[in-house]
mmCIF file of C-alpha atoms in Angstrom:
data_model
loop_
_atom_site.group_PDB
_atom_site.id
_atom_site.type_symbol
_atom_site.label_atom_id
_atom_site.label_comp_id
_atom_site.label_asym_id
_atom_site.label_seq_id
_atom_site.Cartn_x
_atom_site.Cartn_y
_atom_site.Cartn_z
ATOM 1 C CA MET L 1 14.125 -0.881 -22.994
ATOM 2 C CA ALA L 2 14.835 2.140 -20.968
ATOM 3 C CA GLU L 3 18.015 1.884 -18.799
ATOM 4 C CA GLY L 4 18.586 3.434 -15.410
ATOM 5 C CA ASP L 5 21.718 3.259 -13.700
ATOM 6 C CA PHE L 6 22.308 -0.679 -13.686
ATOM 7 C CA TYR L 7 21.127 -2.459 -16.803
ATOM 8 C CA ALA L 8 18.640 -2.478 -19.590
ATOM 9 C CA GLY L 9 15.200 -3.076 -18.181
ATOM 10 C CA ASP L 10 16.136 -2.161 -14.642
ATOM 11 C CA LEU L 11 13.565 0.770 -14.824
ATOM 12 C CA LEU L 12 10.796 -1.570 -15.857
ATOM 13 C CA ILE L 13 11.735 -3.938 -12.989
ATOM 14 C CA ALA L 14 11.776 -0.996 -10.371
ATOM 15 C CA VAL L 15 8.338 0.046 -11.707
ATOM 16 C CA SER L 16 6.916 -3.511 -11.443
ATOM 17 C CA LYS L 17 7.891 -3.463 -7.706
ATOM 18 C CA ILE L 18 5.570 -0.563 -7.048
ATOM 19 C CA PRO L 19 2.726 -1.863 -4.699
ATOM 20 C CA THR L 20 -0.772 -2.546 -5.760
ATOM 21 C CA ASN L 21 -2.312 0.244 -3.604
ATOM 22 C CA PHE L 22 -0.449 2.783 -5.613
ATOM 23 C CA TRP L 23 -1.814 1.296 -8.891
ATOM 24 C CA ASN L 24 -5.301 1.256 -7.310
ATOM 25 C CA GLU L 25 -5.132 5.024 -6.829
ATOM 26 C CA LYS L 26 -3.496 5.689 -10.402
ATOM 27 C CA LYS L 27 -5.795 3.551 -12.646
ATOM 28 C CA THR L 28 -4.796 5.501 -15.747
ATOM 29 C CA GLU L 29 -1.167 5.087 -15.136
ATOM 30 C CA TYR L 30 -1.558 1.442 -14.526
ATOM 31 C CA LEU L 31 -3.534 0.835 -17.657
ATOM 32 C CA SER L 32 -0.852 2.672 -19.553
ATOM 33 C CA LEU L 33 2.053 0.518 -18.135
ATOM 34 C CA ARG L 34 0.003 -2.660 -18.639
ATOM 35 C CA GLN L 35 -0.504 -1.661 -22.439
ATOM 36 C CA ILE L 36 3.111 -0.849 -22.748
ATOM 37 C CA VAL L 37 4.083 -4.205 -21.278
ATOM 38 C CA ASN L 38 1.532 -6.062 -23.442
ATOM 39 C CA LEU L 39 2.683 -4.367 -26.525
ATOM 40 C CA ASN L 40 6.353 -4.885 -26.049
ATOM 41 C CA SER L 41 6.258 -8.153 -24.434
ATOM 42 C CA ASP L 42 8.348 -9.799 -27.171
ATOM 43 C CA LEU L 43 11.088 -7.276 -26.848
ATOM 44 C CA ILE L 44 10.923 -7.537 -22.909
ATOM 45 C CA LYS L 45 11.258 -11.262 -23.120
ATOM 46 C CA THR L 46 14.242 -10.965 -25.437
ATOM 47 C CA GLU L 47 15.979 -8.323 -23.097
ATOM 48 C CA LEU L 48 15.251 -9.890 -19.757
ATOM 49 C CA GLY L 49 14.642 -13.473 -20.766
ATOM 50 C CA GLU L 50 11.538 -15.605 -20.612
ATOM 51 C CA LYS L 51 12.024 -16.542 -16.851
ATOM 52 C CA ASP L 52 12.492 -12.714 -15.719
ATOM 53 C CA PHE L 53 9.577 -11.742 -17.764
ATOM 54 C CA ASN L 54 7.418 -14.291 -16.250
ATOM 55 C CA LYS L 55 8.634 -13.094 -12.737
ATOM 56 C CA LEU L 56 7.781 -9.564 -13.762
ATOM 57 C CA ILE L 57 4.235 -10.111 -14.865
ATOM 58 C CA ASN L 58 3.422 -12.507 -12.209
ATOM 59 C CA ARG L 59 4.364 -10.430 -9.251
ATOM 60 C CA PRO L 60 1.310 -10.410 -6.883
ATOM 61 C CA GLU L 61 2.025 -6.596 -6.106
ATOM 62 C CA ASN L 62 1.665 -5.258 -9.553
ATOM 63 C CA GLY L 63 -0.869 -7.411 -11.377
ATOM 64 C CA LEU L 64 0.635 -6.882 -14.736
#
């Protein structure tokens, strides 16, 4: 889990808040992000907790 200035996972949380219109223009990057999240979902759940992981992937603005 990459860490920015605040806590483990804060970079992922920040990226997950990027609006859908950006991802619609950057399909390759979106697919890469989605694959990273899918491949590391167990680690992300462990680091963030199940509740925050579910919030992350269920944000309407990112479609993860």
